[in-house]
XYZ file of C-alpha atoms in Angstrom:
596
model
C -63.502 55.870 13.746
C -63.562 56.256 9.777
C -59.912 57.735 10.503
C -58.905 54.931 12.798
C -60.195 52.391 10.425
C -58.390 53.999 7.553
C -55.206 53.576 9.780
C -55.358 50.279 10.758
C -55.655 49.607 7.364
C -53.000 51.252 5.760
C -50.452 49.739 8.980
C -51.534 46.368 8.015
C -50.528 46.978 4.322
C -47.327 48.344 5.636
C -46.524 45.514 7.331
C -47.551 43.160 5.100
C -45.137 44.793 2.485
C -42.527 44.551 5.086
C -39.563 42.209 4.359
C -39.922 39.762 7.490
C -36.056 40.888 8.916
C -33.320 42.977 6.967
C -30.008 41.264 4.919
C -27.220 40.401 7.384
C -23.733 39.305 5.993
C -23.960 35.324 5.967
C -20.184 34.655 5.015
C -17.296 37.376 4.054
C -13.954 36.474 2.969
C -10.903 38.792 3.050
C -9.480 39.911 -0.724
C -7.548 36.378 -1.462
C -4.082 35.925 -1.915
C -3.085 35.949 -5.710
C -6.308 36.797 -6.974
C -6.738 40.406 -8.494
C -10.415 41.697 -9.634
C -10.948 42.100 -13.358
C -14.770 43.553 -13.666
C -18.604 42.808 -12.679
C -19.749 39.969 -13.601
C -21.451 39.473 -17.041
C -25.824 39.519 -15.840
C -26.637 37.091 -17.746
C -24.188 34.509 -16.776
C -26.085 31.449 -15.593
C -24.646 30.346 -12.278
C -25.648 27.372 -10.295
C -25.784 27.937 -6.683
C -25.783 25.334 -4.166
C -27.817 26.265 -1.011
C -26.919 24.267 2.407
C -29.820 23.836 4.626
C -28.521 22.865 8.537
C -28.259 18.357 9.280
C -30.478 18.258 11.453
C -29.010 15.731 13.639
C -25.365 15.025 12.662
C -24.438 14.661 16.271
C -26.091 11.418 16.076
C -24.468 10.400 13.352
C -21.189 11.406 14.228
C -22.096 9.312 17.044
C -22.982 5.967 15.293
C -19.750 6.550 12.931
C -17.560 6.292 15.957
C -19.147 3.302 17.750
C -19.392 1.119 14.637
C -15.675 2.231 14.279
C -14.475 1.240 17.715
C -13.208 -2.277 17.655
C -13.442 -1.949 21.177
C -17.441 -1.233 20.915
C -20.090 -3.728 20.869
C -21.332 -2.853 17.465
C -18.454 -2.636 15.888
C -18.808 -3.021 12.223
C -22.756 -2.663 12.281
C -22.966 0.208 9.181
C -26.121 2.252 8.938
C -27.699 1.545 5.546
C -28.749 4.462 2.916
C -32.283 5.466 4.208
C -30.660 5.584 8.084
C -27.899 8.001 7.155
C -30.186 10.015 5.015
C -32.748 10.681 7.947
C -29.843 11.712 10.473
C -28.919 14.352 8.501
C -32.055 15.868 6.497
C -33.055 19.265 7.492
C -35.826 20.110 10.030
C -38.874 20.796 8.090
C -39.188 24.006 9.137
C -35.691 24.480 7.329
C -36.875 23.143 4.243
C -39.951 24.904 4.243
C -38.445 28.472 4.738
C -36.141 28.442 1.732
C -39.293 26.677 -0.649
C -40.658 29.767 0.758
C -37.805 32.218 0.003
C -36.943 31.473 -3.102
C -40.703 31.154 -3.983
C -40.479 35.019 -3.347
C -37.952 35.226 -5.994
C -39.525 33.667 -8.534
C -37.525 30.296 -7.724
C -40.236 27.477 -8.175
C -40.098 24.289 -6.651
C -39.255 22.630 -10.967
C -36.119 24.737 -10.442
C -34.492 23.094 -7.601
C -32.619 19.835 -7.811
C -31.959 18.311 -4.233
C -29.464 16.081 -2.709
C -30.829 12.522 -1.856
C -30.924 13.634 1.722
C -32.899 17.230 0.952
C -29.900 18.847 2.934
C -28.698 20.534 -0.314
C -30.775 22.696 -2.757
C -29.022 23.510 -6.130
C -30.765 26.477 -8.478
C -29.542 27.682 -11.653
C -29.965 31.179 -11.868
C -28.778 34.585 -13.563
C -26.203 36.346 -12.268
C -28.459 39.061 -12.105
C -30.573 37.330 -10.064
C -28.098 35.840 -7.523
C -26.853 39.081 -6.961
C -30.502 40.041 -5.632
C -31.297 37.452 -3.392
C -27.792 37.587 -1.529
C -27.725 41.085 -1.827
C -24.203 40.952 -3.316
C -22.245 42.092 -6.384
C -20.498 39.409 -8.320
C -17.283 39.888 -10.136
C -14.479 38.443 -12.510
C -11.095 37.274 -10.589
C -8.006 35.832 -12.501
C -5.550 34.186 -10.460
C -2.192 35.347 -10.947
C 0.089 32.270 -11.257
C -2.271 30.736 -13.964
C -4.344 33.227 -15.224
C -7.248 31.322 -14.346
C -10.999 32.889 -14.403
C -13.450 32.616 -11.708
C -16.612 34.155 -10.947
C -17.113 35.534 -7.133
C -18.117 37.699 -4.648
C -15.867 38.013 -1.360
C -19.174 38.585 0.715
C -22.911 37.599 0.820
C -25.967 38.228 2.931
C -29.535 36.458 3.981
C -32.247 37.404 5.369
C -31.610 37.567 9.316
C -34.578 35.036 9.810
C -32.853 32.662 7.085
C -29.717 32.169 8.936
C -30.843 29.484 10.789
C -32.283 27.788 7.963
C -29.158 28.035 5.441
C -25.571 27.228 6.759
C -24.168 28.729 3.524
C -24.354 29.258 -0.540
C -21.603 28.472 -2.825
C -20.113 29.195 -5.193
C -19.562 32.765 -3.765
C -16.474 33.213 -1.121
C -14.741 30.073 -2.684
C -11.522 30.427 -4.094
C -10.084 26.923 -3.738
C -8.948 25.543 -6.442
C -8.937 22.034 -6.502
C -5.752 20.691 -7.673
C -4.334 16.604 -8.208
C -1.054 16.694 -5.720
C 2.064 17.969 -6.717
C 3.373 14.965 -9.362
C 6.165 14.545 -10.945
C 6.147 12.620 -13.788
C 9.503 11.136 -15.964
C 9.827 9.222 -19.107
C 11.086 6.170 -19.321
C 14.137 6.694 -21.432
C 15.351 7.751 -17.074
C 17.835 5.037 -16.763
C 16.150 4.797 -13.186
C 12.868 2.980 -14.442
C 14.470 -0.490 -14.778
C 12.795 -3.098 -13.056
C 15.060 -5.678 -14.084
C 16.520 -7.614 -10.574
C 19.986 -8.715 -10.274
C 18.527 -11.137 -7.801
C 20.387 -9.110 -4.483
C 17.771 -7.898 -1.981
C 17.594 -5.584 1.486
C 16.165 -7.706 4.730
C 13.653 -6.491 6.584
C 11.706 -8.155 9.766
C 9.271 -9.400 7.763
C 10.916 -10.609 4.659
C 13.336 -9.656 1.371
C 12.796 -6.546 -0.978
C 14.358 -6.632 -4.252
C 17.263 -3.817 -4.296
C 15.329 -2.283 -7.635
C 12.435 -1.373 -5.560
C 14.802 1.455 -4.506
C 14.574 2.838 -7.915
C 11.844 1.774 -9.025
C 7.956 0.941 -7.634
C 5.883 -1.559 -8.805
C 2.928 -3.796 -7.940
C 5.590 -6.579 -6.937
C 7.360 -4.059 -4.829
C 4.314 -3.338 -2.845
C 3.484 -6.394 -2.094
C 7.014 -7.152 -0.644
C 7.249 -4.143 1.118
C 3.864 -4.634 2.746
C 4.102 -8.043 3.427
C 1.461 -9.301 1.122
C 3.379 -11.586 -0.672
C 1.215 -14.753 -1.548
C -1.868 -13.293 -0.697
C -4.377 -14.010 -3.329
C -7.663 -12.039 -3.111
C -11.229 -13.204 -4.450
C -13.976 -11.960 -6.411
C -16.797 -14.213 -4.730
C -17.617 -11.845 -1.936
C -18.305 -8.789 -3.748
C -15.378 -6.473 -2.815
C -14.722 -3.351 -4.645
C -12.601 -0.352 -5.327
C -13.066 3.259 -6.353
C -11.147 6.138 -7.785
C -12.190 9.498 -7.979
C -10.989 11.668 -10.532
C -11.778 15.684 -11.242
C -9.592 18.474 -13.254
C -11.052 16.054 -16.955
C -8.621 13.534 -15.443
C -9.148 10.661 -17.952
C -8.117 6.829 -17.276
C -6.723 5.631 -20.453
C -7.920 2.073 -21.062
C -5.105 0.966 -23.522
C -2.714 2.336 -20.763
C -4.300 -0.091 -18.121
C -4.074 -3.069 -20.070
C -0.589 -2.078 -20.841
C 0.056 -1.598 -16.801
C -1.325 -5.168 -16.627
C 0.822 -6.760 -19.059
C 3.947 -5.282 -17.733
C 2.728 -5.654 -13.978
C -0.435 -8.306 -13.115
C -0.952 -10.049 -17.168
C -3.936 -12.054 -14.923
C -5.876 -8.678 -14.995
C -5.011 -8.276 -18.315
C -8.705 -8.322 -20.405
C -10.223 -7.247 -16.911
C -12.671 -3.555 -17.625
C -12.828 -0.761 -15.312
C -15.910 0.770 -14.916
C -16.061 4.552 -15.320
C -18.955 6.727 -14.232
C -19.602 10.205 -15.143
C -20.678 12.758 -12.965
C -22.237 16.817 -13.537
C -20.205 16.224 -16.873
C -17.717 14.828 -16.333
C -15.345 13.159 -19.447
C -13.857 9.829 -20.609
C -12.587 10.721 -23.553
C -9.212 7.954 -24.641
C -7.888 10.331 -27.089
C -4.029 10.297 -26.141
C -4.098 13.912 -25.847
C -6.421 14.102 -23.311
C -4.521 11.439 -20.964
C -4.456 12.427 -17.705
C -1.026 10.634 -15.524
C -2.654 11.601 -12.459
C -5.947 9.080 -13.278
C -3.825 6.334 -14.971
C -1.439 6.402 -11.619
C -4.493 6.451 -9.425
C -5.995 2.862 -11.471
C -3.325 1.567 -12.303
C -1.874 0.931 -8.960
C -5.459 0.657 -7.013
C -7.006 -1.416 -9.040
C -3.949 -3.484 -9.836
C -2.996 -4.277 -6.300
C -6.931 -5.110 -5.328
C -7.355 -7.332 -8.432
C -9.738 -9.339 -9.066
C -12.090 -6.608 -7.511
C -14.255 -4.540 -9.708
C -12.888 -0.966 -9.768
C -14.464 1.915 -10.494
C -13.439 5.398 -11.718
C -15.556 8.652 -11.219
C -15.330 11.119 -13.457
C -16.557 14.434 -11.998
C -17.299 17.309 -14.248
C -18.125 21.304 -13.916
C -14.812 21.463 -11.103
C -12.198 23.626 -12.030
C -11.391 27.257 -12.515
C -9.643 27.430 -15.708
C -8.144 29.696 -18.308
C -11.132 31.785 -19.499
C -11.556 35.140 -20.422
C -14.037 37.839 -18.704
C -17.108 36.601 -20.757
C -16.823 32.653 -19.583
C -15.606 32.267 -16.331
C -15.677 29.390 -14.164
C -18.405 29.415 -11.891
C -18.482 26.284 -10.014
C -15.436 24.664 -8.070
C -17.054 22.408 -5.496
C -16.214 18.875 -6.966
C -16.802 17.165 -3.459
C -19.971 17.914 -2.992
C -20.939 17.130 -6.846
C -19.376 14.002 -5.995
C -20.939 13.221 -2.714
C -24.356 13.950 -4.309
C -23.955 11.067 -6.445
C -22.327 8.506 -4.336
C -24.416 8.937 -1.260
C -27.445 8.666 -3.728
C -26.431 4.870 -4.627
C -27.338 2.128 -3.070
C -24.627 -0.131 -3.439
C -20.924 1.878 -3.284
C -17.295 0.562 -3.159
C -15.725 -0.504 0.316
C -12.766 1.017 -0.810
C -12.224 4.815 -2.013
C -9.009 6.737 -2.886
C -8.710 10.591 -3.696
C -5.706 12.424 -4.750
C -6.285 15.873 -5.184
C -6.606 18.827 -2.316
C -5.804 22.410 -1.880
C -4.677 24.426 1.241
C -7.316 24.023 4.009
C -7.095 28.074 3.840
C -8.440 28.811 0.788
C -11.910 26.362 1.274
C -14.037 28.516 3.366
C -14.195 27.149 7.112
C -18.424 26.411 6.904
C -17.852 24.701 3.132
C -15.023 22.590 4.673
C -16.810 21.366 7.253
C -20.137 20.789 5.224
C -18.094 18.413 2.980
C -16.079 16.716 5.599
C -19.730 15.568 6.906
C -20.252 14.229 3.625
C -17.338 11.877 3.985
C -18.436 10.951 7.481
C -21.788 9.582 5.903
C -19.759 7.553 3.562
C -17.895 6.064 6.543
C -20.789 5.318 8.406
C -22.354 3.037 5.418
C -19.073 1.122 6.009
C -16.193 2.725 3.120
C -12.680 3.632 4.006
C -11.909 6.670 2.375
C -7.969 7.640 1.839
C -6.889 11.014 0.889
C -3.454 11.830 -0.199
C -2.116 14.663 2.329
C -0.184 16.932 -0.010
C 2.852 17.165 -1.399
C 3.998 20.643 -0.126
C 5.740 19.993 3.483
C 4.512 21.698 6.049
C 3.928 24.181 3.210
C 1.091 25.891 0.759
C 0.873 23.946 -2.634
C 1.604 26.646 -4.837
C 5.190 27.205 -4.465
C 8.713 25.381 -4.005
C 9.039 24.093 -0.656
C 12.713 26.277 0.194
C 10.692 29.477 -1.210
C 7.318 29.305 0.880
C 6.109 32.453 2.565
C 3.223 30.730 3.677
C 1.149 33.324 4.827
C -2.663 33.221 6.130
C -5.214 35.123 3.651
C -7.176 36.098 6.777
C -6.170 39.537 6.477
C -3.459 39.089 9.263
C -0.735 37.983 6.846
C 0.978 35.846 9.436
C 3.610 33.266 8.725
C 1.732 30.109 9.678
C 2.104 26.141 8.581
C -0.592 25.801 5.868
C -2.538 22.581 6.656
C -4.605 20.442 3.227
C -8.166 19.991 2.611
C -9.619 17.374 2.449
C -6.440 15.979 4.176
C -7.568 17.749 7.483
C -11.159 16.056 7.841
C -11.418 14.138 10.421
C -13.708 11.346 9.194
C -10.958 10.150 6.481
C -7.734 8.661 6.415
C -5.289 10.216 5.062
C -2.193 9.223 3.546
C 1.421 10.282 3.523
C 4.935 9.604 1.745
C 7.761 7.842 1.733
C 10.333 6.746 -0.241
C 13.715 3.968 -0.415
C 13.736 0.727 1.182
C 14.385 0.721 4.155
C 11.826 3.799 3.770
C 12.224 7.460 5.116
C 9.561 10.254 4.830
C 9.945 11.420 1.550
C 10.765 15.402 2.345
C 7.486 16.821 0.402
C 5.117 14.475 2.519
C 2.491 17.217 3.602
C 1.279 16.930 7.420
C 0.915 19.239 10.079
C -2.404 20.015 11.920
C -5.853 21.683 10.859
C -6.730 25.274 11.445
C -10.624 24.281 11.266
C -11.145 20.611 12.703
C -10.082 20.146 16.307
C -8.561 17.335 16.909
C -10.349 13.566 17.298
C -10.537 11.769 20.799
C -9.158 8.711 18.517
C -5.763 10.563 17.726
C -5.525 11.896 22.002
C -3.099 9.486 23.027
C -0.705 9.235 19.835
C -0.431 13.026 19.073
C -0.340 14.036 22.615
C 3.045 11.481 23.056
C 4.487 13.260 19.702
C 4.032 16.267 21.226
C 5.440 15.855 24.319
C 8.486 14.352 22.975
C 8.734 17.543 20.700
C 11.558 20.326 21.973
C 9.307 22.728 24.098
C 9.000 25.887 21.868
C 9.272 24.529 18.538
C 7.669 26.164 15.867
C 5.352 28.153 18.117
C 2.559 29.800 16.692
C 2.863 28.441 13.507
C 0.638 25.749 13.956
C -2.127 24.597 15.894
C -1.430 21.413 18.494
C -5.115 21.363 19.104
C -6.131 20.629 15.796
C -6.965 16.974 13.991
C -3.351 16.272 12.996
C -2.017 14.454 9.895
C -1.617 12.306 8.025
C -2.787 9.091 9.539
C -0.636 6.502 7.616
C 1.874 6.905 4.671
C 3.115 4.475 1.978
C 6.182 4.568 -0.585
C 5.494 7.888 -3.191
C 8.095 8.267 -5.642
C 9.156 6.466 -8.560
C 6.144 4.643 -9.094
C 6.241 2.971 -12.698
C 2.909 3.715 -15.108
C 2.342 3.699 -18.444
C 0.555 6.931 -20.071
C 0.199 7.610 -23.519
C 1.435 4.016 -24.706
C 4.725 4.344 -22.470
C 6.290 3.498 -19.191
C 7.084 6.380 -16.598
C 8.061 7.214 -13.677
C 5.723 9.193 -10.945
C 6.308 10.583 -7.811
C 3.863 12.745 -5.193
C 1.189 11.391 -2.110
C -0.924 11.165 -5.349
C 0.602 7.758 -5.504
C 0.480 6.726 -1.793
C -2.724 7.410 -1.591
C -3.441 4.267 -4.034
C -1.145 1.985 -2.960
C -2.339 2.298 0.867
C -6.003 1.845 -0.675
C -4.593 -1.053 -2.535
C -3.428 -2.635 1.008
C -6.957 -1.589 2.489
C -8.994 -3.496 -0.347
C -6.698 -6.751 0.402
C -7.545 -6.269 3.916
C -11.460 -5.806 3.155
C -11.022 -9.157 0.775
C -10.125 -11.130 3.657
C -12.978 -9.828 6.087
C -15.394 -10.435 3.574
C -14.239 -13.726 2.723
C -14.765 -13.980 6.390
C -18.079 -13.544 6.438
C -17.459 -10.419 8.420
C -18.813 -6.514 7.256
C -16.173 -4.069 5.576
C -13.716 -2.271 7.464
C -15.399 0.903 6.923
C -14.150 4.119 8.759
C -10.515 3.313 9.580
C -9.175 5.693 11.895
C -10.465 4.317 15.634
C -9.005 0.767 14.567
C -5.593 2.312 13.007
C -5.093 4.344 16.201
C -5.538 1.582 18.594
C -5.188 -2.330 17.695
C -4.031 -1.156 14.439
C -1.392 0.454 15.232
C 0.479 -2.504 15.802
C 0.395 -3.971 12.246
C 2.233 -0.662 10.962
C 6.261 -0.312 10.244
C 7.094 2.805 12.478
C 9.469 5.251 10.071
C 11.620 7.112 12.171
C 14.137 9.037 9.200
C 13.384 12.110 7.278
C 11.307 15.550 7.553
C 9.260 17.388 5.678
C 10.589 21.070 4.930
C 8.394 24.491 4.063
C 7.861 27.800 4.910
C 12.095 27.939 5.380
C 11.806 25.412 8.345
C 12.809 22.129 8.207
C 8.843 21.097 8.917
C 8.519 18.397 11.521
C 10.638 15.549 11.938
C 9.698 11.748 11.735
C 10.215 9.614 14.695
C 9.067 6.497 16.659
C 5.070 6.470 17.271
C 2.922 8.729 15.281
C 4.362 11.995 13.600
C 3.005 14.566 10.975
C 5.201 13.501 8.036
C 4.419 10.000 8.313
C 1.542 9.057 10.349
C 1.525 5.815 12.125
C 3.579 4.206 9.665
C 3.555 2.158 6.450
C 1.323 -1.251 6.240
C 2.353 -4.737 7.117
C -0.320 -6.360 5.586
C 0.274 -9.621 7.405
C -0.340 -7.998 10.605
C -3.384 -6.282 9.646
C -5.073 -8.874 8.314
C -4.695 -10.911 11.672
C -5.474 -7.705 13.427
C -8.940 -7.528 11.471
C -9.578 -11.086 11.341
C -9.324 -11.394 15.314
C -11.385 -14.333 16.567
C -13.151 -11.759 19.701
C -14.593 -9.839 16.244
C-alpha cells in the first residue's frame, strides 16, 4: 500500500508539472517576397505584442451594422452607442481568463497588460527573449530589399493547443505589411499646368458648367462644380465633424492650411484644426518635416466640409524604417493603434478619410480581418469611413504598373491581380480615381476584388451585372469574382492644387479622392443633421441601392497592371470606378427623403 501510495503520489506531481496541451503552430507565413533574413534578433529588444482574444459575438453586430444601414430597414439610422458596441464584441470570460492565466505563468502580471476599451485586445511589452518563449518561436532581423528597411519577425508562431480558442492571433510576428500613403505624385508649381486662372469658357454637363481649368487644375471650386454643390452652404450649429488620419510622421503643416485657405476658402482662413496624437505619434511644423500626403488629406477635407471642426490623427510607432540590425522596427499595425483610441472616445467624427494601404497579400488573412471588424464598430456608432483604393491598377504597389509581375507570396508564385488593404474590407467605402472633365478612370485607379473578404449581399446585384456583361474568360484565374469587389465610388485624383512648404503644387494619386469624396460625404451629413435626422453612418447599403442614383456613371478608361490592361470602366458599377462620382444635389435629396 506504502508502494501504491508512493505512486499515486509521485503521478499526481507528474501531472501537475504537466503543461496542460503541447505548442501547436497558431499562424505561419511563407518566406515573403523582397524580404531577405539578416540575423536573430537582439534578446533584449523590447517588443510590444498585441494579443487578440476571439469577439465574442460579432455576428450580432455585423448584424445591427447592416440593418441600421439599410434605408430600406425600419431602423435605419438607429447607431448603437459606445457601451453597446463594446459588449458585442468583448471576449467570453472564459477567454479573458485563460490568457490572465497564461501569461500569469510567464511572469506576465495583470500591471503589465494594457487593454483595448472593449478587453478584446491585450498589449504586453516584453523581451525578445521572452516572446520567443511563450510562442515558442525564434525572432529575427529582415531588411526589405527595395528600401532597405528593418523589421523584426518571425515567419511562424505557436500556442498552447488549449489557447487556440482563446487567442485569434499575436502580432507583430508574421506581419510584413508595410503601411504605405498611396502612390502620389507631387509637382511644383513653377508646372505651367497649376494655373487656376479662368478664361471664363466652360464644358456642360447635365447638371451644370465646369470651368475648362478644372481640366488642369483641381481645386475646392472645381469640386464643388463638378459635384454639383455649388451654393450649398454648410453649418456649424449641428455639430458635424471631419477626421483625417495620418501615419508614416505625416505632419499637417498649419501655415500651409491657412495658406490653402487664402488661395481657396479665405472664410476658413483663422479657422484651427485640431490634431491628436496617438502611441507617439508627431506634429512637429518644422518645414522639413512636412508631410504632402497630410497637407493634401486637410487641406481638401477640411476645406470642402468647412465650417466643420476637423480633426487630424497623428498615429505613432507604425512604420518599418531604415534601421540597422540593433534597432529594428518592431511594430507596424497602425490600424489597430488607431482603432484603440477612437473606439475608446465617446464622441468621434461622422466623417473619416484614410489614404494609405498596402497589398491585401502582405497583411496576414486573421490580422486583416481583425481590423476590418474594427472599422465595422466605427460604422455601427454611425461614421462613414472612406479609404483610398490604391494607386497601382489592378497591380501590387511596389512597382510601375507596365512592369508588374504580380505574384502571390503564398509559396505558389502565381501571377494573380493583387487586391489593397484596407481597400478590400467590407465595412468601408472605398474610393477610386478619376481624372478630366468630362471624367475618365484615371489608369492607376486600383480595384479589383479581395482574396480574403467574400463578397457583401449589398454589392450582389451590381457586381453580378458587371460580371455578366464581362467577355466570358477574361482574366481567368487571376482574380477572384467571389470576393467583396472595389472600389465603391471614385472622385477626380490628379492635379489637385496644395500648398506644402509655403508653396502651391500639384498632387495626383486616390490619396486625393479619398478626401474630396469625404468632403462630399460631410456636406451630405451637414444637411441630415441640420435635419434633425442621425449621421449617415455606414454608407455602402444606401450607395448600392437608392444611392446609386445620385452618382455620375463613368464609362471611359481602365486601369492597367500585371501587363494587362486591368478592367475596363463601363455603365453600372465597375472595379476602376465604382458606382461613379457624386452629384451632390442628388444625394442630398436622396438622404433627405421625406419616408426617412
Amino acid at each position: 500500500m506504502l508502494v501504491l501510495a508512493t505512486f499515486l503520489v509521485a503521478l499526481a506531481g507528474l501531472s501537475e508539472a504537466a503543461p496542460q496541451s503541447a505548442h501547436k503552430v497558431r499562424e505561419a507565413v511563407h518566406t515573403p517576397r523582397d524580404w531577405i533574413k539578416l540575423g536573430a534578433a537582439p534578446a533584449e529588444h523590447v517588443i510590444p505584442l498585441r494579443i487578440a482574444l476571439p469577439q465574442s459575438n460579432f455576428d450580432a453586430l455585423e448584424r445591427h451594422l447592416y440593418e441600421i444601414s439599410d434605408p430600406e430597414h425600419a431602423r435605419y439610422g438607429q447607431h448603437l452607442s459606445k457601451e453597446e458596441v463594446e459588449e458585442l464584441v468583448a471576449p467570453h470570460p472564459h477567454s479573458l481568463n485563460a490568457v490572465n492565466e497564461w501569461l500569469a505563468e510567464h511572469g506576465i502580471p495583470e500591471s503589465d497588460c494594457t487593454r483595448s476599451p472593449a478587453q478584446d485586445w491585450v498589449t504586453v511589452r516584453i523581451p525578445v527573449s521572452k516572446a520567443e518563449a511563450i510562442l515558442d518561436t525564434k525572432f529575427h532581423m529582415w531588411k526589405h530589399v527595395v528600401d532597405d528597411d528593418v523589421v523584426l519577425r518571425t515567419t511562424s508562431y505557436s500556442l498552447p493547443e488549449h489557447m487556440h480558442e482563446h487567442i485569434e492571433f499575436v502580432q507583430p510576428t508574421t506581419m510584413f505589411s508595410r503601411i504605405k500613403n498611396h502612390r502620389t505624385t507631387f509637382r511644383w508649381s513653377e508646372d505651367q499646368a497649376i494655373s487656376t486662372e479662368s478664361d471664363g469658357s466652360t464644358i456642360s454637363l447635365d447638371y451644370g458648367e465646369v470651368d475648362t481649368s478644372c481640366n488642369k487644375t483641381i481645386t475646392l471650386s472645381c469640386l464643388k462644380q463638378l459635384y454639383n454643390a455649388v451654393g450649398y452652404k454648410a453649418s456649424a450649429k449641428h455639430g458635424n465633424e471631419i477626421g483625417l488620419t495620418g501615419y508614416l510622421e505625416q505632419n499637417a503643416n498649419l501655415h500651409d492650411l491657412q495658406l490653402f485657405y487664402q488661395d481657396q476658402r479665405p472664410e476658413a482662413v483663422n479657422s484651427t484644426l485640431k490634431v491628436t496624437l496617438i502611441n507617439g505619434g508627431v506634429n512637429s511644423q518644422n518645414t522639413s518635416e512636412i508631410g504632402a500626403e497630410a497637407n493634401l488629406d486637410v487641406q481638401f477635407a477640411a476645406g470642402q466640409a468647412y465650417p466643420a471642426p476637423a480633426t487630424f490623427w497623428s498615429t505613432g510607432g507604425s512604420p518599418p524604417y531604415k534601421a540597422d540590425a540593433n534597432t529594428p522596427s518592431d511594430s507596424n499595425e497602425p490600424y489597430t493603434e488607431w482603432l484603440d483610441y477612437v473606439l475608446a472616445q465617446w464622441k468621434l467624427p461622422q466623417t473619416i478619410s484614410t489614404s494609405y494601404g498596402d497589398d491585401e497579400q502582405t497583411v496576414p488573412e486573421a490580422y486583416a480581418k481583425r481590423a476590418c471588424a474594427g472599422f465595422a464598430q466605427l460604422g455601427a456608432r454611425g461614421v462613414s469611413l472612406m479609404f483610398s483604393s490604391g494607386d497601382a491598377g489592378v497591380g501590387d504597389g511596389d512597382s510601375d504598373p507596365t512592369t508588374q509581375t504580380c505574384f502571390t507570396n503564398d509559396g505558389r508564385n502565381v501571377t494573380r491581380f493583387i487586391p489593397s488593404f484596407p481597400a478590400s474590407c467590407p465595412y468601408v467605402t472605398t474610393v477610386g480615381g478619376t481624372y478630366l472633365v468630362p471624367e475618365v478612370a484615371v489608369p492607376f485607379s486600383a480595384g479589383g476584388f479581395s482574396n480574403y473578404f467574400s463578397r457583401p449581399h449589398y454589392q450582389d446585384f451590381a457586381v453580378e451585372e458587371y460580371l455578366r456583361k464581362l467577355p466570358k474568360g477574361t482574366y481567368k484565374g487571376l482574380y477572384n469574382p467571389k470576393g467583396r469587389a472595389f472600389p465603391d465610388v471614385s472622385a477626380q485624383g490628379v492635379n489637385f492644387r496644395i500648398f506644402y512648404k509655403g508653396r502651391a503644387g500639384l498632387i495626383d494619386g486616390t490619396s486625393a479622392s479619398s478626401p474630396a469624396f469625404a468632403g462630399i460625404v460631410s456636406l451630405l451629413n451637414d444637411a441630415r443633421l441640420s435635419h434633425g435626422l442621425p449621421p449617415l453612418g455606414f454608407l455602402n447599403p444606401l450607395l448600392y441601392s437608392r444611392g446609386v442614383h445620385g452618382f455620375n456613371d463613368i464609362t471611359k478608361g481602365n486601369n492597367p497592371g500585371c501587363g494587362t490592361e486591368g478592367f475596363n470602366a463601363t455603365v453600372g458599377w465597375d472595379p476602376v470606378t465604382g458606382l461613379g462620382t457624386p452629384n451632390f444635389g442628388k444625394l442630398k435629396e436622396i438622404v433627405l427623403s421625406h419616408y426617412w
